[in-house]
Tab-separated table of C-alpha atoms in Angstrom:
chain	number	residue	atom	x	y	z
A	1442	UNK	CA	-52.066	-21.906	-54.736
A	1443	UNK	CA	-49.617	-25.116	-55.007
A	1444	UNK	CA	-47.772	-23.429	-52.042
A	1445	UNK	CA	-50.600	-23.442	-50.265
A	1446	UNK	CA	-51.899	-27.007	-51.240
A	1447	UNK	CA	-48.030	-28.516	-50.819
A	1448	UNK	CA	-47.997	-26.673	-47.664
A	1449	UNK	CA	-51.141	-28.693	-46.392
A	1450	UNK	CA	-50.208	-31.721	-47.812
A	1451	UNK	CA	-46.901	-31.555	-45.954
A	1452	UNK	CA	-48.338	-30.637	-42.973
A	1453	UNK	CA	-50.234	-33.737	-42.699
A	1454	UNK	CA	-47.579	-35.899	-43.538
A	1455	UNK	CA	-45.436	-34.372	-41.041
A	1456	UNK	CA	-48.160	-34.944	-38.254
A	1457	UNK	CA	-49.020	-38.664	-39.459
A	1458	UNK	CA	-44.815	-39.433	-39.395
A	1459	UNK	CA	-44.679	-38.210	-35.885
A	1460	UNK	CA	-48.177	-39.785	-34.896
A	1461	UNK	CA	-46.745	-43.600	-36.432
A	1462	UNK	CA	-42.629	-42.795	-35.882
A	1463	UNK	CA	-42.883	-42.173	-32.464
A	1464	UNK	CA	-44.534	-46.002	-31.370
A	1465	UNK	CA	-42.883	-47.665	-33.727
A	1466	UNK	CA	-39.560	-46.451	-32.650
A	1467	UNK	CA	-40.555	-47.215	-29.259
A	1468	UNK	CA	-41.947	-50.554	-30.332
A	1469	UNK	CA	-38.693	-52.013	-31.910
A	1470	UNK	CA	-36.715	-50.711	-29.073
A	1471	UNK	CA	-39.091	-53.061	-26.812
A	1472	UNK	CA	-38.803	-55.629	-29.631
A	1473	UNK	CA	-34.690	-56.312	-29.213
A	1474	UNK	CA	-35.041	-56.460	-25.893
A	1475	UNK	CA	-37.462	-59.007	-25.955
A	1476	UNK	CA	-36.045	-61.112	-28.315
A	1477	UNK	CA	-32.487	-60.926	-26.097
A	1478	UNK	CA	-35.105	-62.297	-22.953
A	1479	UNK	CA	-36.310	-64.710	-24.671
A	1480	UNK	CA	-32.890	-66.013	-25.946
A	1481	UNK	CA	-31.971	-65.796	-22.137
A	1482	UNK	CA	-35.048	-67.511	-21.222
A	1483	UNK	CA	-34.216	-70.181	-23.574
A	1484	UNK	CA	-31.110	-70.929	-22.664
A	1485	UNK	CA	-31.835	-71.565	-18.930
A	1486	UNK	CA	-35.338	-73.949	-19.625
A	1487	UNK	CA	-32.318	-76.010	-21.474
A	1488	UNK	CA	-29.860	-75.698	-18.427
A	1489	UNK	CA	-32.540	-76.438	-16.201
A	1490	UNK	CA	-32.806	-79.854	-18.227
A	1491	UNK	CA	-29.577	-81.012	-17.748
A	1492	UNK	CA	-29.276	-79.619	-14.321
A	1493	UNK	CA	-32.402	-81.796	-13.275
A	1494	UNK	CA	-31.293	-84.706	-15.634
A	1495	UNK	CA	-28.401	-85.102	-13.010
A	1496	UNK	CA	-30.521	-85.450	-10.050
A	1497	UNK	CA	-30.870	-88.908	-7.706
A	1498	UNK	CA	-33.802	-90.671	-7.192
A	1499	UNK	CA	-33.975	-87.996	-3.587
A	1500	UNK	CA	-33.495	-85.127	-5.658
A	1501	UNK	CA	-29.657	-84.425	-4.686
A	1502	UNK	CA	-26.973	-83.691	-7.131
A	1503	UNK	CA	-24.255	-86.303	-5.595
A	1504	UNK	CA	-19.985	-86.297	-6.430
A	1505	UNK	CA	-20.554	-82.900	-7.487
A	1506	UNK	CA	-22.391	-81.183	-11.082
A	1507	UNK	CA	-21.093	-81.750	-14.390
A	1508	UNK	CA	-20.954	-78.556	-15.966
A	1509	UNK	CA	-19.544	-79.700	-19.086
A	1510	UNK	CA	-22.997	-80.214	-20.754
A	1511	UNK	CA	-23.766	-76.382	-19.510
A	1512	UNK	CA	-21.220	-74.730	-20.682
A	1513	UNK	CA	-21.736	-74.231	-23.892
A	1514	UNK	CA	-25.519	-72.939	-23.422
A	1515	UNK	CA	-23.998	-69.910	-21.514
A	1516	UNK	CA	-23.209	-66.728	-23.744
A	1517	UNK	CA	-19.867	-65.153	-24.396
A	1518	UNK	CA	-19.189	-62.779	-21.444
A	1519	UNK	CA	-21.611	-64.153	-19.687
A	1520	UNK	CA	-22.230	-65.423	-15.933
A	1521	UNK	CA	-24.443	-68.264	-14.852
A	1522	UNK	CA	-25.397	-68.953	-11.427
A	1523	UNK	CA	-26.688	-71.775	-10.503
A	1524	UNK	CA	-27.920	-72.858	-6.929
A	1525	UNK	CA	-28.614	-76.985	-6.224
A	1526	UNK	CA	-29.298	-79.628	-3.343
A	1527	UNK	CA	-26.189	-81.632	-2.512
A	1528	UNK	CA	-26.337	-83.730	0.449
A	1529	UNK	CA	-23.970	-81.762	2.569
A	1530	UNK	CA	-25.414	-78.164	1.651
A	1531	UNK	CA	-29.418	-77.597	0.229
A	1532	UNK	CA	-28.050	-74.953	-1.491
A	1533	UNK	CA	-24.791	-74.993	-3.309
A	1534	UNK	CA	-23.728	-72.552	-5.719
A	1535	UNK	CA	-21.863	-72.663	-8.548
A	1536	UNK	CA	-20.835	-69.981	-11.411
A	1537	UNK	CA	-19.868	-70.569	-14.871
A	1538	UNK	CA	-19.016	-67.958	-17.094
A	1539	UNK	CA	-17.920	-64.135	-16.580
A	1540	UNK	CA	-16.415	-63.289	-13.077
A	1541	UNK	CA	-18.222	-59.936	-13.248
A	1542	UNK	CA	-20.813	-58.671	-16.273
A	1543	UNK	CA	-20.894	-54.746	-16.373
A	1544	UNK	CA	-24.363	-53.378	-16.929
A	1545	UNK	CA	-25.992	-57.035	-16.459
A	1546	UNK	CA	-29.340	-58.143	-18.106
A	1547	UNK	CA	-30.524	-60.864	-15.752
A	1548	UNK	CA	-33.132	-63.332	-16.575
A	1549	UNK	CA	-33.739	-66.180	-13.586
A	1550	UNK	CA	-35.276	-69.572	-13.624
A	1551	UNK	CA	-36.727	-71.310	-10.204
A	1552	UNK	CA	-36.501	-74.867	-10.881
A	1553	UNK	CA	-38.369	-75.421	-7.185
A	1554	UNK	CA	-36.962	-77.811	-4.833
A	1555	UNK	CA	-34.190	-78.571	-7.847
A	1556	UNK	CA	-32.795	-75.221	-6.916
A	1557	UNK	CA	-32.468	-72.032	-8.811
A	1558	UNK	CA	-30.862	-70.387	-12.038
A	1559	UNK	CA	-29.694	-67.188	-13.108
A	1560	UNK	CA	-27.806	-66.119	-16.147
A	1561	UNK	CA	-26.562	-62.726	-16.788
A	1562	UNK	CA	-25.368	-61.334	-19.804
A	1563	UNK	CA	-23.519	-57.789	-20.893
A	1564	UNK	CA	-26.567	-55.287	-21.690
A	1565	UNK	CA	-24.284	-53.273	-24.385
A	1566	UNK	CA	-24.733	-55.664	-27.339
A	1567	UNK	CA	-28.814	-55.654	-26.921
A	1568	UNK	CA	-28.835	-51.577	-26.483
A	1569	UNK	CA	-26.682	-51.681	-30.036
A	1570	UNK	CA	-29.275	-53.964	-31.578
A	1571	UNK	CA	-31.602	-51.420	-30.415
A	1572	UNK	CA	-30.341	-48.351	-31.539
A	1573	UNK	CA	-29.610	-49.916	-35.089
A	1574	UNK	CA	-33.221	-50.941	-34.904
A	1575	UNK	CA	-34.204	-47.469	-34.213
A	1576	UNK	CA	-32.142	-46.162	-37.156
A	1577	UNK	CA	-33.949	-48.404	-39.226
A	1578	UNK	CA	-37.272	-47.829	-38.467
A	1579	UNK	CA	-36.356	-44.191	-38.527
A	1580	UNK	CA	-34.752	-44.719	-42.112
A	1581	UNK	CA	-37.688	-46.194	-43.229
A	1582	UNK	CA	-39.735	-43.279	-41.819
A	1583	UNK	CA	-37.442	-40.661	-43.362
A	1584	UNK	CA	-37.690	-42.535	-46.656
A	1585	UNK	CA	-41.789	-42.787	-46.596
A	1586	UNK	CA	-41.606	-39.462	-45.684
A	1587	UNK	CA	-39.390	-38.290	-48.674
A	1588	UNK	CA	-41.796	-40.103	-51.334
A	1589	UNK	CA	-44.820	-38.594	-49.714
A	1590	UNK	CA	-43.324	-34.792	-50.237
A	1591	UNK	CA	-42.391	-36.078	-53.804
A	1592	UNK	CA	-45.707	-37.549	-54.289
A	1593	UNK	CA	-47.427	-34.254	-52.766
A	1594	UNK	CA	-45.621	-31.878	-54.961
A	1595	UNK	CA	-46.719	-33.784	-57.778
A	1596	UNK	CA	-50.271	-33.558	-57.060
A	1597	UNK	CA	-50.206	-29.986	-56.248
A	1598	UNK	CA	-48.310	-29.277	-58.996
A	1599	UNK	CA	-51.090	-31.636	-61.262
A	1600	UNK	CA	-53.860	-29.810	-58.934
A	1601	UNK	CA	-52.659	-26.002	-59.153
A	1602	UNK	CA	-51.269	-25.536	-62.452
A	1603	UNK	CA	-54.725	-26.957	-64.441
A	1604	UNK	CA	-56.093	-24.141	-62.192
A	1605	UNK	CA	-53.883	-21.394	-63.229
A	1606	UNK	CA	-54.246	-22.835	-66.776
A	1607	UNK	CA	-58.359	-21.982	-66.285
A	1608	UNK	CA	-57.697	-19.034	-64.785
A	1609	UNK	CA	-55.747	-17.892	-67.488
A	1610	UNK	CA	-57.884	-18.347	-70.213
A	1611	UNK	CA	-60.837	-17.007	-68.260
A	1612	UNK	CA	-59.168	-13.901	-68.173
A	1613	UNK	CA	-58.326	-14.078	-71.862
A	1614	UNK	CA	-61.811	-14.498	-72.240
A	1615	UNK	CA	-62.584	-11.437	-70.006
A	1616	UNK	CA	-60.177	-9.091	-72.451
A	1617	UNK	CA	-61.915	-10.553	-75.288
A	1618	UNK	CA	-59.820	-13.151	-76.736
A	1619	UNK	CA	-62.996	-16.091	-78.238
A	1620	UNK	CA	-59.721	-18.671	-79.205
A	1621	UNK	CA	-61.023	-22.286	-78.375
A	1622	UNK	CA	-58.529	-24.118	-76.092
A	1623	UNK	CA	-58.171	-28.168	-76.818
A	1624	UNK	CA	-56.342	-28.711	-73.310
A	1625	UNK	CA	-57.604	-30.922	-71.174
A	1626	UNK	CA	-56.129	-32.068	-67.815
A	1627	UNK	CA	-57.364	-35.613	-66.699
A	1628	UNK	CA	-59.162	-33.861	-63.598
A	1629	UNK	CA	-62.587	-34.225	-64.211
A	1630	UNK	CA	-64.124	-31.271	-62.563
A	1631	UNK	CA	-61.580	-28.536	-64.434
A	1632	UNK	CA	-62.293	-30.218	-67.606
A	1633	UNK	CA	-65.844	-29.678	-67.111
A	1634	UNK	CA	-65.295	-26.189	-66.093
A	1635	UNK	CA	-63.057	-26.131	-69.710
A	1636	UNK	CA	-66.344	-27.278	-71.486
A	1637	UNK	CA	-68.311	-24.873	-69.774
A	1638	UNK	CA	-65.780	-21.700	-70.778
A	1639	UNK	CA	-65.760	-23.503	-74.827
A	1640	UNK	CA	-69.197	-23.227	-74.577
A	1641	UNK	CA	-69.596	-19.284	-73.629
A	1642	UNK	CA	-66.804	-18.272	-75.812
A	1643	UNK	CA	-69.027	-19.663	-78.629
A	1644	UNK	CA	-71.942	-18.223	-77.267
A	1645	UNK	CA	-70.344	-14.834	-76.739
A	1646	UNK	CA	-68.714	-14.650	-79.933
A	1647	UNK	CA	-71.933	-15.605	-81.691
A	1648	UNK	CA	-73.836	-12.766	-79.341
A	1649	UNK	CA	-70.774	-9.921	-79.930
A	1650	UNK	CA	-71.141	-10.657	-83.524
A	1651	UNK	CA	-75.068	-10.473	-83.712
A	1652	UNK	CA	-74.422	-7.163	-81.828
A	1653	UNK	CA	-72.283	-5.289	-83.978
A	1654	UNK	CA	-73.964	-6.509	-86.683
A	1655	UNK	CA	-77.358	-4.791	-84.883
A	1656	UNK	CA	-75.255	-1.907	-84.143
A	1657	UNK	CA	-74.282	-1.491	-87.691
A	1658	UNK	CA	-77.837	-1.484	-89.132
A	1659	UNK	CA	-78.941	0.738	-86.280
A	1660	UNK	CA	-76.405	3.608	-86.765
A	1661	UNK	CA	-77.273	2.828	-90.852
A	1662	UNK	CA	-81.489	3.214	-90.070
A	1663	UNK	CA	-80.640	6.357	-87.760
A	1664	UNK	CA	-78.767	8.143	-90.205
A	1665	UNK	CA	-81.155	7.742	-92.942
A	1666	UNK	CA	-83.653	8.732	-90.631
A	1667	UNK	CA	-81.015	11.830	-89.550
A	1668	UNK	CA	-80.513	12.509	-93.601
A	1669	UNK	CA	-84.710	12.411	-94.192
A	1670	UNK	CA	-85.008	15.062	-90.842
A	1671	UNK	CA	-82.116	17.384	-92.216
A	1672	UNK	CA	-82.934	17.706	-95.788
A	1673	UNK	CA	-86.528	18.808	-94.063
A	1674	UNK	CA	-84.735	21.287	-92.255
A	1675	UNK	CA	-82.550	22.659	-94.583
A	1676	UNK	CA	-86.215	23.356	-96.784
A	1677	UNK	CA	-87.098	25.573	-93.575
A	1678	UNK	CA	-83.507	27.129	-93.919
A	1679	UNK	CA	-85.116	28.899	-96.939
A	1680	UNK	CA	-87.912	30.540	-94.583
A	1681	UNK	CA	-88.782	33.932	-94.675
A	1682	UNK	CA	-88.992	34.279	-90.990
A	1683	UNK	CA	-85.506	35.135	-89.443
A	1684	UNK	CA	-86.758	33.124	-86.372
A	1685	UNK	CA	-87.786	29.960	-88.353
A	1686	UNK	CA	-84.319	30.181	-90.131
A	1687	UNK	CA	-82.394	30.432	-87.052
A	1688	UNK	CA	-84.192	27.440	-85.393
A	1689	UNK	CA	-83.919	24.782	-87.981
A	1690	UNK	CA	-79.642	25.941	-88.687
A	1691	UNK	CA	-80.085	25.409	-84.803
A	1692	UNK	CA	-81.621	22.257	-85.277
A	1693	UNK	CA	-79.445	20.953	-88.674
A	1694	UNK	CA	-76.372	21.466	-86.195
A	1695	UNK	CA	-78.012	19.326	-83.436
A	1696	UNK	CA	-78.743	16.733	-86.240
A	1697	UNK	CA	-75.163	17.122	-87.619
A	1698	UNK	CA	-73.598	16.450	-84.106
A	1699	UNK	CA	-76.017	13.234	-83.246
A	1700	UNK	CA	-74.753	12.195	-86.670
A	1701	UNK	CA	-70.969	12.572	-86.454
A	1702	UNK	CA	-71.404	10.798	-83.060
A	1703	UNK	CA	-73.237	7.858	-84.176
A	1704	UNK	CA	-70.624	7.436	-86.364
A	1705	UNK	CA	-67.556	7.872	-83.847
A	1706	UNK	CA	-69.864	5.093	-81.197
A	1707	UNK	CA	-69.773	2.646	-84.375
A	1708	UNK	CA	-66.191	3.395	-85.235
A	1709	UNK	CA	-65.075	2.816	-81.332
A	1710	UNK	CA	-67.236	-0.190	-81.085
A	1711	UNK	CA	-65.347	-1.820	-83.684
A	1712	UNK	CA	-61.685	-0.783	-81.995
A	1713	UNK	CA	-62.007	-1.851	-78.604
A	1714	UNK	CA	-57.536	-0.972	-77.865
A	1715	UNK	CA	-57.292	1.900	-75.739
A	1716	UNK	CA	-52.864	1.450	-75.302
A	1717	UNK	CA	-52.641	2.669	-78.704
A	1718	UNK	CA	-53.905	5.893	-79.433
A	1719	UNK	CA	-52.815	9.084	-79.232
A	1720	UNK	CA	-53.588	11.184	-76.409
A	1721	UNK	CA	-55.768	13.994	-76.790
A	1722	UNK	CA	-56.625	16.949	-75.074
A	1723	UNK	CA	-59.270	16.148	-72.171
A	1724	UNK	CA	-60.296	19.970	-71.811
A	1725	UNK	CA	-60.180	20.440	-75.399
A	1726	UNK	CA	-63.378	17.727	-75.915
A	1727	UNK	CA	-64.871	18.768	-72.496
A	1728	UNK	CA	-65.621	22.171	-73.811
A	1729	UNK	CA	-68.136	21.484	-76.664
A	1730	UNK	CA	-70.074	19.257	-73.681
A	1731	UNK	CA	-70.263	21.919	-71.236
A	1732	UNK	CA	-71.347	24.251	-74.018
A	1733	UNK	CA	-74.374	22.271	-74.846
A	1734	UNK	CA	-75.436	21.595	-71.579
A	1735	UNK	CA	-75.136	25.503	-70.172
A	1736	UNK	CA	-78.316	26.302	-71.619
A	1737	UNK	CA	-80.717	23.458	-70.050
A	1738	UNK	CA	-78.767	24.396	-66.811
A	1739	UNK	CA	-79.222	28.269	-67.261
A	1740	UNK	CA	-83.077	27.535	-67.912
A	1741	UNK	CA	-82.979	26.022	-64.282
A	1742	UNK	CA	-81.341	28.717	-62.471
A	1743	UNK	CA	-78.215	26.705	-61.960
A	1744	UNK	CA	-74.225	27.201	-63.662
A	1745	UNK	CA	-72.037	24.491	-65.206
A	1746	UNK	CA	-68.243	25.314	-64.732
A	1747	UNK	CA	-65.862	23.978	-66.728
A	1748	UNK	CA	-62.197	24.073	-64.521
A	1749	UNK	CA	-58.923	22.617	-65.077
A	1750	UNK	CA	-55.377	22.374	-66.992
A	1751	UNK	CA	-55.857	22.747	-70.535
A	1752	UNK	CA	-52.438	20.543	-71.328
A	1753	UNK	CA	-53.422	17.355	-69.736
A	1754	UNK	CA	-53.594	14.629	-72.578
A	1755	UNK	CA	-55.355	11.060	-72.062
A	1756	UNK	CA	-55.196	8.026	-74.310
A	1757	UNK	CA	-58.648	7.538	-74.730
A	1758	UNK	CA	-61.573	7.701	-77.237
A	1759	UNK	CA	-62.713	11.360	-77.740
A	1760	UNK	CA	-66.636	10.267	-77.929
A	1761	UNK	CA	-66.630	7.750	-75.396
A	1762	UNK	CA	-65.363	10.631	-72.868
A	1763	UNK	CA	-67.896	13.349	-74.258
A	1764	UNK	CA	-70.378	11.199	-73.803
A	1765	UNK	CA	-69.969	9.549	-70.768
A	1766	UNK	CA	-69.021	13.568	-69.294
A	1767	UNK	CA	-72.605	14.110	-70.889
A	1768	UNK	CA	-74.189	11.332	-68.659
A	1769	UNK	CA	-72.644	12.667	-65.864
A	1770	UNK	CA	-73.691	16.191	-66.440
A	1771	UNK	CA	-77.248	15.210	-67.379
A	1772	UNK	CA	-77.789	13.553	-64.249
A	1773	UNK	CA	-76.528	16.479	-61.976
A	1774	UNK	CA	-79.254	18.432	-63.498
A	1775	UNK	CA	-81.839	15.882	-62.806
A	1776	UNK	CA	-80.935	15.120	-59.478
A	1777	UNK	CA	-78.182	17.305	-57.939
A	1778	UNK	CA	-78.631	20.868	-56.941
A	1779	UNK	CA	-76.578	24.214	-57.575
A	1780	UNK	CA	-73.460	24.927	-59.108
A	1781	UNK	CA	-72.091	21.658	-60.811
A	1782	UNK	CA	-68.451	21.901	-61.493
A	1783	UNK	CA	-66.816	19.672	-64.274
A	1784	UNK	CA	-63.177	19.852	-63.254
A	1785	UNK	CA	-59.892	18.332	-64.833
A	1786	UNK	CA	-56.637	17.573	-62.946
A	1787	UNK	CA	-53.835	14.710	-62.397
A	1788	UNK	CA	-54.295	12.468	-59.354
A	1789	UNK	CA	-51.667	9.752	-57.859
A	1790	UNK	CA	-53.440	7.200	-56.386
A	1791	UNK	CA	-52.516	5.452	-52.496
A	1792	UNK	CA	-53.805	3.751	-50.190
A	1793	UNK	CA	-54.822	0.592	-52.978
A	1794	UNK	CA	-54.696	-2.380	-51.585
A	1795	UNK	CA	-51.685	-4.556	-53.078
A	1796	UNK	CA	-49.897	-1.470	-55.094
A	1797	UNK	CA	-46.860	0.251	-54.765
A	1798	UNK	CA	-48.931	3.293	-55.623
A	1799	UNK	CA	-45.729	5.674	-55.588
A	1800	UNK	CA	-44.167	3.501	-58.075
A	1801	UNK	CA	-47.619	4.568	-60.302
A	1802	UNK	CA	-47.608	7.110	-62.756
A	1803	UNK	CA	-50.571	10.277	-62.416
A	1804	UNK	CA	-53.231	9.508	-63.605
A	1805	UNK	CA	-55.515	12.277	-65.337
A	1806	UNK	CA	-58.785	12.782	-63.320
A	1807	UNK	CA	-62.379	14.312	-64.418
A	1808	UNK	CA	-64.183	15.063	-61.877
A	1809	UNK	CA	-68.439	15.842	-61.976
A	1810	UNK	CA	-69.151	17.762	-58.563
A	1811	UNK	CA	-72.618	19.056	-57.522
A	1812	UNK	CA	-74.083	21.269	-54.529
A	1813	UNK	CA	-77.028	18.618	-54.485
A	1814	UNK	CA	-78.160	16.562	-51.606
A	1815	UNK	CA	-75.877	13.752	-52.816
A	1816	UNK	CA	-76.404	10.054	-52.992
A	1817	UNK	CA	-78.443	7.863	-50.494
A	1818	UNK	CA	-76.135	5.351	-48.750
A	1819	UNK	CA	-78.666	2.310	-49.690
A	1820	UNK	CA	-78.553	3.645	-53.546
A	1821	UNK	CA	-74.357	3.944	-53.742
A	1822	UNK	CA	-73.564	0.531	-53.931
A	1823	UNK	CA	-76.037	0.032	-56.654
A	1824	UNK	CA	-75.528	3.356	-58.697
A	1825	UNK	CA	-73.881	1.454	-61.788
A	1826	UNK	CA	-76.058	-0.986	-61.874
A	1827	UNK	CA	-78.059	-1.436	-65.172
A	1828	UNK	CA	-81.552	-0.496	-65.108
A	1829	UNK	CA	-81.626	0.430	-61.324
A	1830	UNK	CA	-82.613	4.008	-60.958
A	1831	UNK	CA	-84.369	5.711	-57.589
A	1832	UNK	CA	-85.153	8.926	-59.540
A	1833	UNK	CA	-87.749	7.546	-62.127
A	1834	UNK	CA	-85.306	7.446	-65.170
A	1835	UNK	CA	-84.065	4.490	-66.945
A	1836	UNK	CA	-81.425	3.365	-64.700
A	1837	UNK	CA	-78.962	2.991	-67.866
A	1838	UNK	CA	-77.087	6.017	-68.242
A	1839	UNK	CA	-74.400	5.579	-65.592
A	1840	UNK	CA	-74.431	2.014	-66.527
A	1841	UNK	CA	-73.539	2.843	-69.583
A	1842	UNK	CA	-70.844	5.863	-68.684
A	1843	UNK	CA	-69.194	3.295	-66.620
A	1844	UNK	CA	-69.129	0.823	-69.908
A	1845	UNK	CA	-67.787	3.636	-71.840
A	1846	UNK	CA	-64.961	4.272	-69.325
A	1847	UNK	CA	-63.908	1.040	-68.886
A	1848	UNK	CA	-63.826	0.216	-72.804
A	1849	UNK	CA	-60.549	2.953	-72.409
A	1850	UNK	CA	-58.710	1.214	-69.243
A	1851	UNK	CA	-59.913	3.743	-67.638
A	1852	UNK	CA	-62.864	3.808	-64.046
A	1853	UNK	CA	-65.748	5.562	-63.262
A	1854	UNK	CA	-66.133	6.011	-59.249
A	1855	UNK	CA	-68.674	7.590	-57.439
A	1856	UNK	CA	-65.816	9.702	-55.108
A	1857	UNK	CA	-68.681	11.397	-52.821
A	1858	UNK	CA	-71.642	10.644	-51.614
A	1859	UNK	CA	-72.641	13.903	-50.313
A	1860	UNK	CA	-72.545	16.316	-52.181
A	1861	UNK	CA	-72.695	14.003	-55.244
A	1862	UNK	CA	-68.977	13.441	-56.661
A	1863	UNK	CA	-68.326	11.530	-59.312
A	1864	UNK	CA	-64.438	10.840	-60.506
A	1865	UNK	CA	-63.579	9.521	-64.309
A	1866	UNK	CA	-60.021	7.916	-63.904
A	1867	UNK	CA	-58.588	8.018	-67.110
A	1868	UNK	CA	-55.474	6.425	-69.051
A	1869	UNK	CA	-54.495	2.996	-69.756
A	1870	UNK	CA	-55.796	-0.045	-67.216
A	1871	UNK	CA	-56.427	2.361	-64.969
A	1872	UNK	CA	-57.086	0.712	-61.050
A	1873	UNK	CA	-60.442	0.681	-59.049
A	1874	UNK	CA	-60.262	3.441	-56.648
A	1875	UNK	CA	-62.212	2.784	-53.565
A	1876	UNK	CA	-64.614	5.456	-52.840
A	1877	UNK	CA	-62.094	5.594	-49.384
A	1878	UNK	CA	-58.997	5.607	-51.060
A	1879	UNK	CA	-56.778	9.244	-50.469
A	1880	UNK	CA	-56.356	11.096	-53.848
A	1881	UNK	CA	-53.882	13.241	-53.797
A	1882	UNK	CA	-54.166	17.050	-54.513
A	1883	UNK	CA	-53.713	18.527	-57.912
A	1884	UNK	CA	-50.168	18.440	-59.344
């Protein structure tokens, strides 16, 4: 940005020197040479004084003109002519000065029936007053000029870096750093914009603390609630009726698993760094999703596959990906159609805007594919929105995959539109893939 605003800046000033250099260059060149004219000018009303001054009573210069009072009014190197009555000739001539001026400047003086004047002088000393005139209004220019850059890279430096500054810390802000920042920068409108951020990293501390403080007695209500339902079960455990016995161990393990997953939401909500942790096995924790959800898909008439490389490791929150996986799976059964494949492989991304994408490490890649009629182009850019559904559901659940994704460093894209593919990017500040971009095959 302060290349950009210096660049501007400079630009003007260039335009304004040329627009203002260019006349008043021209303007003192016209200046010496009018001051030299006038000089001349000068000189011969002053000769034309004593020239008349010698005149009879008839207007005739008699025993000849006394050039001794002209002399000295006639320049060095110079040549005057002048041209007076006498009796025997109306128009004698006489020259004082130069025998010959290279490159003359003439000025001349008609004195009417007095006769004439003309003075000539050397034009070489007035065309070196002019050039040194030249090279100091240019001087002067150059040295406007040169406080102008130094005054514009001061102010774009005093303009762009309070920006960067609020850029910054809105980003900090973004990744979840609530520090207050006391810096102010005399520019009115980016400290107000420094109030504003104080304000909302009060407010969202204050609402981030309320919420995990609501999380916290949530989880602690639902497992009561979960303890209360399974000690009720485990008294039908003790049924006579095989069938009875087999549905509530059926239904203590259901209760079990909501349990331990409350508890690994809570305990991920409260360690938000993806960087650090170990990598785990993707098709390892994909395996206990697809088993749960064959049965509601069998009771359709439709299969869930579970495909991939069983050695591909992610840094990433186990329950976050199980259950965002789960979203995905749930809503291929609502609204896709016929085999839904859950498929794990590595993908190097290209064609992102801005990357070096071969200088990027593979990236590992779950991938939710249905047979369905796919996505309608007016719903795809909306599909993550929260609470926007075209199907009659909540509109939260791939909201809330996406949230789950991203709390990794990792993206949820919808790949496909038709049939329905959706694409879980996963690993450390992983990069929005377009739902363009190429993705390369399987390594």
């Amino acid at each position: 940005m302060r290349r950009r605003i210096l660049r501007s800046m400079l630009t003007v000033l260039t335009i304004t020197t040329v627009v203002l250099g260019v006349p008043l260059t021209y303007t003192a060149w016209l200046w010496v040479e009018d001051i030299t004219r006038t000089d001349l000018r000068g000189r011969l009303d002053r000769i034309a004084v004593e020239v008349i001054a010698q005149e009879q009573a008839d207007g005739l210069v008699r025993g000849g003109l006394d050039i001794r009072t002209v002399r000295p009014l006639v320049p060095k190197e110079g040549k005057l002519t002048i041209v007076y009555p006498t009796p025997q000739d109306s128009a004698s001539r006489i020259d004082i000065g130069a025998d010959e001026v290279e490159d003359p400047l003439m000025e001349s003086l008609a004195m009417g029936t007095s006769g004439s004047l003309r003075l000539e002088v050397p034009a070489a000393p007035m065309h070196a007053k002019q050039r040194q005139a030249v090279a100091a209004v240019a001087l002067a220019v150059l040295a406007s000029l040169g406080a102008a850059v130094a005054v514009a890279v001061v102010t774009a430096r005093r303009v762009a870096d309070p920006l960067r500054d609020v850029a910054a810390r809105a980003a900090r802000l973004a990744m979840g750093d609530f520090r207050p920042d006391p810096r102010r920068h005399g520019i009115a409108e980016l400290d107000r914009v420094s109030d504003v951020l104080d304000s909302a990293t009060v407010e969202i501390a204050g609402r981030l603390q309320r919420e995990h403080a609501l999380v916290a007695d949530v989880s602690h209500q639902l497992r009561s609630r979960l303890t209360a339902v399974r000690l009720r079960l485990d008294e039908l455990s003790t049924h006579t009726d095989p069938e009875v016995v087999h549905e509530a161990e059926e239904a203590m393990a259901q209760v079990d698993r909501l349990t331990e997953a409350i508890d690994d939401l809570v305990r991920a909500s409260r360690d938000e760094d993806a960087a650090d942790r170990d990598p785990i096995p993707v098709m390892d924790e994909l395996r206990g999703v697809v088993a749960e959800w064959r049965h509601p898909f069998s009771e359709a008439g439709r299969t869930l596959v579970l495909t991939g490389d069983k050695n591909l490791t992610a840094p990433i929150t186990a329950q976050r990906l199980r259950e965002a996986v789960a979203v995905l799976v749930d809503n291929a059964l609502m609204h896709g159609g016929g085999t839904c494949t859950v498929s794990v492989r590595t993908v190097r991304p290209s064609g992102l805007a801005g990357e070096d994408s071969g200088r990027r490490e593979p990236l590992v890649c779950v991938e939710v594919a249905d047979e369905g009629e796919g996505v309608r182009d007016e719903l795809a850019p909306h599909i993550f929105d929260r609470g926007f559904s075209a199907g009659g559901s909540t509109g939260v659940g791939l909201a809330l995959a996406r949230a789950l994704i991203e709390a990794d460093g990792g993206r949820l894209e919808l790949q496909r539109r038709r049939p329905a593919l959706f694409a879980v990017f996963l690993g450390a500040s992983a990069p929005r893939i377009a739902s363009n971009a190429v993705i390369a095959e399987p390594r």
